[in-house]
Coordinates of C-alpha atoms and ligand atoms in Angstrom, one line a residue:
X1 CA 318.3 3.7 -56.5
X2 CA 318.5 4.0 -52.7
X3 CA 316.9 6.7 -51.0
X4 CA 319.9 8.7 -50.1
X5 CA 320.7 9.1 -53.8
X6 CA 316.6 10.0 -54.6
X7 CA 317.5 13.0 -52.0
X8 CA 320.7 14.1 -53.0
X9 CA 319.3 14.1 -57.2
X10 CA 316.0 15.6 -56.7
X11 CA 315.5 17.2 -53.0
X12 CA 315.4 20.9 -55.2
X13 CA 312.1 19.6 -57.3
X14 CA 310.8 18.4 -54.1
X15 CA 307.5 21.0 -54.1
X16 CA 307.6 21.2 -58.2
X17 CA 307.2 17.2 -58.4
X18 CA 304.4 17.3 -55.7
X19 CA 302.6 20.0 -57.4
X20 CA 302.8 18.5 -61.1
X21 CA 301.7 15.0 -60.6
X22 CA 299.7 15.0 -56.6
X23 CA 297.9 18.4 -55.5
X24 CA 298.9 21.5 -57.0
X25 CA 296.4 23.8 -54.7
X26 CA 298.2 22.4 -51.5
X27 CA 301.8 23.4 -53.0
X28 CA 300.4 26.8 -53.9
X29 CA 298.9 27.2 -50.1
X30 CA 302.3 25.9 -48.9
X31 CA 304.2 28.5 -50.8
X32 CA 301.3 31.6 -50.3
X33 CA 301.8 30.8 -46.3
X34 CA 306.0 30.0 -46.5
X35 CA 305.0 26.6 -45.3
X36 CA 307.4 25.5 -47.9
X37 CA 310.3 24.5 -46.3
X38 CA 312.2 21.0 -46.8
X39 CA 312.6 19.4 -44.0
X40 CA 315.0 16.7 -44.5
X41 CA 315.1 15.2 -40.8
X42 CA 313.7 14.5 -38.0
X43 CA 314.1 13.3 -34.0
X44 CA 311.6 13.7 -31.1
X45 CA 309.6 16.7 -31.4
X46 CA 312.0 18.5 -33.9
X47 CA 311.9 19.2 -37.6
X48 CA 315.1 19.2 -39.7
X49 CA 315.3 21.2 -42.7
X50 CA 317.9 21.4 -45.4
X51 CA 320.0 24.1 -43.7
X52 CA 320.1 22.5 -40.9
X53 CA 317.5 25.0 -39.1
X54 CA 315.4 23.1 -36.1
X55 CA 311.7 23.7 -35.8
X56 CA 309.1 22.6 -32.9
X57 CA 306.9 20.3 -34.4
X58 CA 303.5 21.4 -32.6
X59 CA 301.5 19.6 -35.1
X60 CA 302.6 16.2 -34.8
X61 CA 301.5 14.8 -38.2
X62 CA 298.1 15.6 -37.1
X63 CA 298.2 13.8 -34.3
X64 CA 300.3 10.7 -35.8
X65 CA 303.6 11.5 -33.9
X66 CA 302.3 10.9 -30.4
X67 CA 305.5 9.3 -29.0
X68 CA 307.7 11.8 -31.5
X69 CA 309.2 10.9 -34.1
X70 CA 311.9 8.2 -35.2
X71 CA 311.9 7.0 -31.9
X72 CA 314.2 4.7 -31.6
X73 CA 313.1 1.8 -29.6
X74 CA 310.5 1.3 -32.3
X75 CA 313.2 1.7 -35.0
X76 CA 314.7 -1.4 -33.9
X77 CA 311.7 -3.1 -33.1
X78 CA 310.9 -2.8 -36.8
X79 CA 314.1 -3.5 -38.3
X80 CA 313.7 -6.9 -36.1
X81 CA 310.7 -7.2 -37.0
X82 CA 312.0 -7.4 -41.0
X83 CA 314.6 -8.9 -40.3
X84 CA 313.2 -12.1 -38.9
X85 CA 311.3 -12.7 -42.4
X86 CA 307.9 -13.2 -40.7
X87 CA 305.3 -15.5 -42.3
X88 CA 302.7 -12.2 -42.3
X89 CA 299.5 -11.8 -44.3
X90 CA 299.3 -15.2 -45.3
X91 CA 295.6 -14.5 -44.2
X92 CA 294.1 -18.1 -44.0
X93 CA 295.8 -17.9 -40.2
X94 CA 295.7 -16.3 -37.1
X95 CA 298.7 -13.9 -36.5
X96 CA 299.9 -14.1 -33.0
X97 CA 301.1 -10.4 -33.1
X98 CA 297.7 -9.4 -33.9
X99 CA 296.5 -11.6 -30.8
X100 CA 299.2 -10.1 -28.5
X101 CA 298.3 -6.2 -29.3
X102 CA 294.1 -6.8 -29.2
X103 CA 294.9 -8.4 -25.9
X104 CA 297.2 -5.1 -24.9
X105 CA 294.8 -2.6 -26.1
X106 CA 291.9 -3.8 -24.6
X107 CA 293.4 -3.8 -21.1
X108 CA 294.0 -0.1 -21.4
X109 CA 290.6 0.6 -22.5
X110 CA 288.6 -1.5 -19.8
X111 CA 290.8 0.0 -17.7
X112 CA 289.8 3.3 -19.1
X113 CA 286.2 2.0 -18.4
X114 CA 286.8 0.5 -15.4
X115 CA 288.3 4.7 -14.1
X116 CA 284.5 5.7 -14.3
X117 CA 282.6 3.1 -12.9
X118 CA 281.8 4.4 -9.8
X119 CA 280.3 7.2 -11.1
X120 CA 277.6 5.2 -13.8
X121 CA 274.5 4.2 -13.2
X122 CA 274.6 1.6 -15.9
X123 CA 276.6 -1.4 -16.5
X124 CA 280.0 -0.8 -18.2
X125 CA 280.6 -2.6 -21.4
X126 CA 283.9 -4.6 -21.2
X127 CA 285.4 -4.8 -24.8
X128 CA 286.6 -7.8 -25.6
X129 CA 287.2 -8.1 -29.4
X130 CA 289.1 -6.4 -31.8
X131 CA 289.3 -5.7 -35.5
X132 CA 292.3 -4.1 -36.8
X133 CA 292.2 -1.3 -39.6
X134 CA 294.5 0.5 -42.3
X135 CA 293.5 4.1 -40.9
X136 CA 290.7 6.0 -38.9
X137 CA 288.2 6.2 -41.4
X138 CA 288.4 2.7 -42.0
X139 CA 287.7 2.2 -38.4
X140 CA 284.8 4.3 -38.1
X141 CA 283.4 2.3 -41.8
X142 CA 283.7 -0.6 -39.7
X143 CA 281.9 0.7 -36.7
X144 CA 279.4 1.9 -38.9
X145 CA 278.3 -1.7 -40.0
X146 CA 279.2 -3.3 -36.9
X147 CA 276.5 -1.1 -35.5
X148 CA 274.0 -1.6 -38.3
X149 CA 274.4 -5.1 -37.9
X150 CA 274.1 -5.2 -34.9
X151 CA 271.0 -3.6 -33.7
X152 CA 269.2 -4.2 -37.3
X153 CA 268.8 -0.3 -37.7
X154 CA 270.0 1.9 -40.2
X155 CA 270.5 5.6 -38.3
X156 CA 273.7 6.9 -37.4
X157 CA 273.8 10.3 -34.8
X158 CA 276.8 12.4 -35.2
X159 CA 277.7 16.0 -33.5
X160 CA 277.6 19.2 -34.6
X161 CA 281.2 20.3 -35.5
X162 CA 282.4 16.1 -35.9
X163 CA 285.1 15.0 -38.0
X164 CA 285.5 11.1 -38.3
X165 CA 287.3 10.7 -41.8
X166 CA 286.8 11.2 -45.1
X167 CA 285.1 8.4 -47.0
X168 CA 282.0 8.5 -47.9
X169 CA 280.4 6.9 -44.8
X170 CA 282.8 8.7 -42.2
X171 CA 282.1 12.0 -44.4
X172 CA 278.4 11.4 -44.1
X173 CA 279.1 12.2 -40.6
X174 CA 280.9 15.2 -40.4
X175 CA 280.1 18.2 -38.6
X176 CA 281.3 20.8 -41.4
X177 CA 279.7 21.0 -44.7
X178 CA 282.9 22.2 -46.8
X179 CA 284.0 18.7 -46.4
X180 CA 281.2 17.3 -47.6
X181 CA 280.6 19.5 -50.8
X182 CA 280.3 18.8 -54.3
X183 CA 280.8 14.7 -53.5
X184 CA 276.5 13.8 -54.2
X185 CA 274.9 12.1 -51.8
X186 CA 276.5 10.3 -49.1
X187 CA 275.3 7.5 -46.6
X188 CA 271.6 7.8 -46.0
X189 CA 270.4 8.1 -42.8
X190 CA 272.9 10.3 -40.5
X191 CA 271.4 12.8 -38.8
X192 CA 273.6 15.8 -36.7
X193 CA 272.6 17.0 -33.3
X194 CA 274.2 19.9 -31.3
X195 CA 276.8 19.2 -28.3
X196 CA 275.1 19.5 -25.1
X197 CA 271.5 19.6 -26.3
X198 CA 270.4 16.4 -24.6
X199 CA 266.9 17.2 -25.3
X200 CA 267.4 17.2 -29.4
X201 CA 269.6 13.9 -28.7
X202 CA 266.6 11.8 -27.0
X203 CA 263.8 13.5 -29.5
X204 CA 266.3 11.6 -32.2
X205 CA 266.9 8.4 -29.8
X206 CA 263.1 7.9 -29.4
X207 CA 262.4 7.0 -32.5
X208 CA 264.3 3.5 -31.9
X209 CA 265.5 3.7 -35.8
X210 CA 269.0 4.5 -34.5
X211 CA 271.5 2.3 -34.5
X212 CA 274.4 4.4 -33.1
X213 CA 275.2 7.7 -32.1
X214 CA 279.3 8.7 -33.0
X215 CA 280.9 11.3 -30.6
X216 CA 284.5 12.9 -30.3
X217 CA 284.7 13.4 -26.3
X218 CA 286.9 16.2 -27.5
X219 CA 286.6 17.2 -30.6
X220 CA 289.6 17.6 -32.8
X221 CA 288.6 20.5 -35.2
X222 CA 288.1 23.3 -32.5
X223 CA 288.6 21.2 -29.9
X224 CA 284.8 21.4 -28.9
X225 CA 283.9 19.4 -25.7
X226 CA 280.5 18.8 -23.7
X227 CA 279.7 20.0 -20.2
X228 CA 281.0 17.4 -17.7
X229 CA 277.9 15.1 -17.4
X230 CA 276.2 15.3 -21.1
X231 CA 278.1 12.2 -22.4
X232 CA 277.0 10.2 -19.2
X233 CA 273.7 11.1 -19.6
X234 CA 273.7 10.5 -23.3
X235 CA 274.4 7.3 -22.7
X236 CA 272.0 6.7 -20.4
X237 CA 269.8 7.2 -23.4
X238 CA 271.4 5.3 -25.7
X239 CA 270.8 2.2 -23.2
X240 CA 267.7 3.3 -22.7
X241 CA 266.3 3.4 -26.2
X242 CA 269.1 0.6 -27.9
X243 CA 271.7 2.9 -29.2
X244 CA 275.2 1.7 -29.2
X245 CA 277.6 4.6 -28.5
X246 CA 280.6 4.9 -30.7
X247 CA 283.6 6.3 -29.3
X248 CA 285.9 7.9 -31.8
X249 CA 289.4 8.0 -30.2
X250 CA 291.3 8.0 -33.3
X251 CA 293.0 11.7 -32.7
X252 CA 292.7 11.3 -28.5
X253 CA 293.0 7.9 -27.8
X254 CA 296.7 6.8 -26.4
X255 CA 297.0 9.6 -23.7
X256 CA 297.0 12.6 -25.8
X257 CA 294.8 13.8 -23.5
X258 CA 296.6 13.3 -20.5
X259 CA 294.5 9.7 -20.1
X260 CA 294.8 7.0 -21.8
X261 CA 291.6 7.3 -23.7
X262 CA 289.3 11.0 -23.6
X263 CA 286.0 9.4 -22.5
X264 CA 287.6 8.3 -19.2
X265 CA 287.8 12.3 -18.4
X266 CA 283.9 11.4 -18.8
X267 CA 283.2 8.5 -16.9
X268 CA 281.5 6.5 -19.9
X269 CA 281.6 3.1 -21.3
X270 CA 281.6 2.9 -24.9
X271 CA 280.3 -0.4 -27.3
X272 CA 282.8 0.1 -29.4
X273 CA 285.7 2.4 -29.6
X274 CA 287.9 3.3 -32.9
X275 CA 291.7 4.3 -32.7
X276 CA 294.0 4.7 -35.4
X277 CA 297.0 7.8 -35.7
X278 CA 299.3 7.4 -32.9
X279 CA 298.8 3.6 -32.7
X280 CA 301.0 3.6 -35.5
X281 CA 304.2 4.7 -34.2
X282 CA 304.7 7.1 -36.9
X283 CA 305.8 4.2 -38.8
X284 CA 303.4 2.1 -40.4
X285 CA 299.7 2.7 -40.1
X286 CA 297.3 0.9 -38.3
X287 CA 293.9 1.4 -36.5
X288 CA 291.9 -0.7 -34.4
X289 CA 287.8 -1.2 -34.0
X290 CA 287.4 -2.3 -30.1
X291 CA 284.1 -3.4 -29.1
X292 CA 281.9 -6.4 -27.7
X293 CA 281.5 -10.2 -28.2
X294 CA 277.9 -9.4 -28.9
X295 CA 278.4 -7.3 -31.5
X296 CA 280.5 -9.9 -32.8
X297 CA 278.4 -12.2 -32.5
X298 CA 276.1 -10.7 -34.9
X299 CA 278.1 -9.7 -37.6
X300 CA 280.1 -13.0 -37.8
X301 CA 277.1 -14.9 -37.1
X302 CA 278.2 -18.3 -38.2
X303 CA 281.3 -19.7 -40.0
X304 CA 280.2 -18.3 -43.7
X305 CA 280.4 -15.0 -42.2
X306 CA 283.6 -15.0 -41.1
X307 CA 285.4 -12.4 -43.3
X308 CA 282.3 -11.0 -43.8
X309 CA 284.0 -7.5 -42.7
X310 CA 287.5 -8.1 -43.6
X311 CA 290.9 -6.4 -45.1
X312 CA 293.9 -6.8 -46.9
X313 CA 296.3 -5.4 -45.0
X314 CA 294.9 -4.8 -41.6
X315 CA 297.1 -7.4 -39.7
X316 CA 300.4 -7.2 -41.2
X317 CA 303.4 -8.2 -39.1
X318 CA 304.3 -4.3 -39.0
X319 CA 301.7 -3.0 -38.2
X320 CA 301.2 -5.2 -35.2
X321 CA 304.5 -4.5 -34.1
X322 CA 304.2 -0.8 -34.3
X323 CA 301.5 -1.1 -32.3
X324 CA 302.6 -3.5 -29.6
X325 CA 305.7 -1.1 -29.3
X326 CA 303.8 2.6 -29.2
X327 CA 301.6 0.8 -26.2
X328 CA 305.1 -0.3 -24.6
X329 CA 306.9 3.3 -24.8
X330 CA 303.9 5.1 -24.0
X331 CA 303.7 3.3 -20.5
X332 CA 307.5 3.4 -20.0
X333 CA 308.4 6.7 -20.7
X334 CA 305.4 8.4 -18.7
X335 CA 304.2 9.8 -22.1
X336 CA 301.1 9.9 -20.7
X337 CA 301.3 12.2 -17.4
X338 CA 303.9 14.4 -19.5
X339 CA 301.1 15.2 -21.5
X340 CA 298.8 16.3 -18.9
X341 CA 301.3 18.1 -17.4
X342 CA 302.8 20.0 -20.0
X343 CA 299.1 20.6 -21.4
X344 CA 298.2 22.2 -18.1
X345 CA 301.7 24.6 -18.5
X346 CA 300.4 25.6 -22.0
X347 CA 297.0 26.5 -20.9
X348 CA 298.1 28.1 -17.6
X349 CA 300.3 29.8 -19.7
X350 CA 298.5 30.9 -22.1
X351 CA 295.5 32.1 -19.8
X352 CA 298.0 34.2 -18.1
X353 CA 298.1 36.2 -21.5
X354 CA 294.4 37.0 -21.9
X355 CA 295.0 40.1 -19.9
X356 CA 297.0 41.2 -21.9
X357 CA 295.7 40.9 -25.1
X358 CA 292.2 41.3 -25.7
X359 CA 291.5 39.0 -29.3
X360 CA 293.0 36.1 -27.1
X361 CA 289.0 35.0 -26.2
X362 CA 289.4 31.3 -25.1
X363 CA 291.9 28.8 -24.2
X364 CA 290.4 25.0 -24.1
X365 CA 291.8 21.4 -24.1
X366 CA 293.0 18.6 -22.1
X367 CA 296.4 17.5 -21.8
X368 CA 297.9 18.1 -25.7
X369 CA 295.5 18.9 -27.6
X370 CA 294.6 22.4 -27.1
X371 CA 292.4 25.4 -29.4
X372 CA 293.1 29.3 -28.9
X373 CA 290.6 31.2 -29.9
X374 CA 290.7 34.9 -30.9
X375 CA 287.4 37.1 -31.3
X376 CA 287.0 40.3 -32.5
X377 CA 289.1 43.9 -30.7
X378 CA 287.1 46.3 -28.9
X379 CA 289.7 49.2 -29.3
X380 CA 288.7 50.9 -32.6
X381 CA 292.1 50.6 -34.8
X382 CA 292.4 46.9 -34.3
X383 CA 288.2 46.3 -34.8
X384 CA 289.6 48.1 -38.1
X385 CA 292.2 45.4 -39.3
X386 CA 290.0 42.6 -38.0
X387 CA 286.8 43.6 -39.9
X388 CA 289.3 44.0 -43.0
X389 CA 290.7 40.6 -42.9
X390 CA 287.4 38.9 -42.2
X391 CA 285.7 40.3 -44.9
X392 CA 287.7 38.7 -47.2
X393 CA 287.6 35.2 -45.2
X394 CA 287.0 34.2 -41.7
X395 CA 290.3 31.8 -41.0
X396 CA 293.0 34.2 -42.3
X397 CA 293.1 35.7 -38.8
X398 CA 294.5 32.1 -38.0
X399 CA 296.9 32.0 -39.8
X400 CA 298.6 35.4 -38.9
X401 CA 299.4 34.2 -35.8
X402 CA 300.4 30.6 -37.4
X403 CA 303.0 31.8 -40.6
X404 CA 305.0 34.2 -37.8
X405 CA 305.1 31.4 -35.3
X406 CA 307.0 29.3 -38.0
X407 CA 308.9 31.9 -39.8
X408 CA 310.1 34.0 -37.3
X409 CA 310.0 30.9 -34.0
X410 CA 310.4 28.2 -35.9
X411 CA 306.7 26.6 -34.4
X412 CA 304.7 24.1 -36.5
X413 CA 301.1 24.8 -35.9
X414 CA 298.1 24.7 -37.5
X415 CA 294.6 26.5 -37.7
X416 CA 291.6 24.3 -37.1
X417 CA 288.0 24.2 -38.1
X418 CA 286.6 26.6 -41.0
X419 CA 285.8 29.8 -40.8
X420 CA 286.9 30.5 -37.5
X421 CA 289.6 32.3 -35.6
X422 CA 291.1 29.1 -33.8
X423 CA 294.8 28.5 -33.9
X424 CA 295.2 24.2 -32.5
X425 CA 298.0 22.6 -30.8
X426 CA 299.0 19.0 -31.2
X427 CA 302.5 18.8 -30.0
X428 CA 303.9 14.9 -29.6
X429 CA 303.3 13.9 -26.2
X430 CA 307.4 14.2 -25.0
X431 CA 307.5 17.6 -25.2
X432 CA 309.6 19.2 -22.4
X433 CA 310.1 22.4 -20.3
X434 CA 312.3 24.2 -22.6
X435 CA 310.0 23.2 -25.3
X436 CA 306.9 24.9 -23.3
X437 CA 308.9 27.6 -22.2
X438 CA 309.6 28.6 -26.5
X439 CA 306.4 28.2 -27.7
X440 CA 304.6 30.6 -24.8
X441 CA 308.0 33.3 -25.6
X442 CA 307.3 32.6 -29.4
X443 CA 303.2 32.8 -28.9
X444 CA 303.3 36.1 -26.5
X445 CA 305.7 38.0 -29.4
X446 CA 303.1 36.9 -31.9
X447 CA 300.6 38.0 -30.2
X448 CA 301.9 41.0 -29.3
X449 CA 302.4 41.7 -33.0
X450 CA 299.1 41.4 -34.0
X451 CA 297.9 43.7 -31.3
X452 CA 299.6 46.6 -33.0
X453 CA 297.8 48.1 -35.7
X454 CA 299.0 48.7 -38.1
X455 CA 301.9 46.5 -38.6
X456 CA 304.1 43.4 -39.4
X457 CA 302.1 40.8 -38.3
X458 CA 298.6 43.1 -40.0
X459 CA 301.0 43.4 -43.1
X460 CA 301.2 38.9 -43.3
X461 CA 297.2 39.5 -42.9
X462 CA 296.9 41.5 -46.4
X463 CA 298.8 39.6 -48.0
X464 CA 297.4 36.4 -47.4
X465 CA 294.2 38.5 -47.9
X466 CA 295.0 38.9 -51.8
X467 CA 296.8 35.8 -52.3
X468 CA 293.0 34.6 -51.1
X469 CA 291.2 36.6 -53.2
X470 CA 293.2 36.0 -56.3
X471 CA 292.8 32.2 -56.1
Ligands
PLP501 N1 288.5 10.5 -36.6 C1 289.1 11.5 -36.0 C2 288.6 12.0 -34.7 C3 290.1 12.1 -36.7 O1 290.8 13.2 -36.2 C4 290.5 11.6 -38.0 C5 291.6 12.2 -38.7 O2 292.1 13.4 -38.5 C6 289.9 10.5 -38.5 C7 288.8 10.0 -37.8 C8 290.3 9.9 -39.8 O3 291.5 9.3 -39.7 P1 292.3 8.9 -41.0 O4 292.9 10.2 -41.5 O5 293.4 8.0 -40.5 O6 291.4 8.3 -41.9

């Protein structure tokens, strides 16, 4: 059976099939919030569905889609790819593609490193090595060890608010607890300290038990980021008391930031650095662990040790090539400064609305990745409506501005964190004037919606109100 003929037979038992035999609760979501369309197609920054209807995709896979989607320089890359039969995982070898994409991305990140040198005090650590990974949470497991190893220390320091994946040692370092509930105890030894608080951080550091301290440099649930010169000044601490510094650039890294990696916008110079998502093209998934020869050196300490930390399928032929070709169209096509400059449209944009409406409280980011966040009216009728729907739970307020902006715009987003008001954006990096210029008209009519009480857009906000208190 090819897959033309799977979608012609069964495309109508699409959310039916999902439901019956992978995750019910996320069908029933889908259909409560008429997120369940079928998109049959895809190109760019569009969505396809099955009348043909084109949506913005604002949400890029969470982040996977960097480069858009089906793009098709890397379509023929990996159809070239298969179709020169490669000898790949034969694992007792040493891939050449592998060699050729370590050697790529490290020259963007000491470059990265090299962008904030002048303003360091310390010396910057120049990566040199890298192991390659299924996914982001197998990257940050790797850092994990590689940093245990390492330094001989069991701590890990994490921020308030931090996502880094969702097995159980990534999880044991995640910033919200509703992850982390009803899965028993997770890695020992993690401790969370608050962004900013540089105090708490070198209380923690002092006790020279830790072995590394994980950070975001912009967060991606809520889009939290430090003042300017915390991270620096972290890390002066970390050198100071023998922390390494773990960079997790699996959601920022490759430009979405409008650099190529979010600690440059910092001036910092990781030990190692994790990457994953948009490395893969959209295509075949891959992430990388970047960090230093001496690290290396201790975990692969002599030749018995050296698939000590090893995988499967971590340097497959695709994989590498996806890679090699996301680094090559990202440079080309300018992907990089488009995002910076269409992130700084948005946010002007968007800024210029606050007048206007008064739950529109904060607008934050850099380049495309960007969180709005509403807080509660002054004016009494709207206080009204608010203090309804938040009674019943604090992130529905979210999603009345997300379920208009797809069913009446046609705008893939997505609320982020829990439990707060914070609608995210996390368009593909080749996003384009007209594409600004729809989701500001699409965002303002929204808005304006759901600063009219009552109404429409207060209407979606009951609803979604008892569909939440019925589950
Ligand atoms: N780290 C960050 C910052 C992420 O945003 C994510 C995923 O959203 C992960 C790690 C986990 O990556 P994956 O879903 O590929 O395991």
């Amino acid at each position: 059976m090819n897959i033309q003929d799977i979608y012609d037979s069964r495309l109508k038992e699409q959310h039916d099939l999902f439901a019956k035999h992978i995750n019910p609760q996320l069908v029933k979501v889908l259909r409560t919030i008429g997120f369940d369309k079928t998109y049959v197609k895809a190109e760019g920054q569009y969505l396809y569905d099955n009348d043909g209807h084109q949506y913005l995709d604002f949400l890029s896979g969470y982040g996977v889609f960097s480069m858009g989607r089906n793009h098709p320089k890397l379509k023929k890359a990996l159809h070239e790819a298969i179709d020169m039969d490669t000898a790949s995982m034969v694992q007792m070898d040493a891939p050449l593609l592998a060699g050729v994409l370590a050697e790529k991305l490290l020259e963007k990140l000491n470059q990265s490193i090299d962008a904030g040198a002048s303003t360091r005090s310390y010396a910057s650590t120049k990566l040199d090595t890298v192991f390659f990974t299924n996914s982001g949470t197998e990257a940050n497991e790797g850092a994990i060890k590689f940093a245990r190893c390492a330094t001989g220390r069991d701590k890990i320091l994490y921020l308030e608010h931090a996502f880094h994946g969702l097995t159980t040692g990534s999880l044991a370092l995640n910033g919200n607890d509703e992850f982390k509930n009803g899965f028993g105890e997770l890695l020992p030894g993690c401790t969370s300290v608050p962004q900013g608080d540089l105090a708490v951080l070198e209380y923690e550091l002092a006790k020279k038990d830790t072995a590394a301290f994980i950070f975001e440099a912009i967060q991606g649930k809520g889009v939290y980021y430090a003042p300017a010169d915390y991270l620096k000044a972290a890390q002066e601490l970390c050198r100071k008391y023998g922390t390494l510094m773990i960079a997790d650039e699996v959601q920022t890294g490759l430009g979405r930031t409008g650099k190529w990696f979010a600690f440059e916008h910092f001036g910092i110079s990781p030990d190692i650095v994790t990457i994953a998502k948009a490395l893969s093209g959209g295509f075949v998934p891959v992430g990388a662990i970047c960090y230093h020869r001496n690290i290396y050196n201790k975990v692969y300490s002599k030749m018995d040790r050296c698939v000590v930390h090893s995988n499967t399928f971590g340097r497959n032929t695709l994989a590498m090539m996806a890679g090699i070709t996301t680094l090559q169209v990202l440079e080309e096509e300018g992907l990089i400064a488009n995002a910076a400059l269409r992130g700084q449209q948005i946010v002007d944009g968007l800024n210029s609305m606050k007048d206007k409406y008064e739950m529109l409280s904060d607008v934050r980011g850099k380049g495309l990745i960007i969180a709005i966040e509403f807080n509660r009216p002054k004016s009494l009728k709207l206080k009204i409506g608010w203090d309804l729907i938040h009674k019943v739970n604090s992130g529905l307020f979210g999603q009345m501005v997300v379920v208009p902006l797809l069913s009446k715009h046609r705008i893939l987003t997505q609320v982020t964190g829990h439990n707060c008001d914070i609608v995210k954006l996390l368009p593909p990096l080749c996003i384009n004037d007209k594409d600004v210029e729809h989701f500001l008209t699409a965002f303002d009519a929204v808005l304006s919606d759901c600063h009219r009480f009552p109404g429409g857009a207060w209407e979606v906000g009951y609803q979604l109100a008892k569909h939440a208190l019925s589950a």
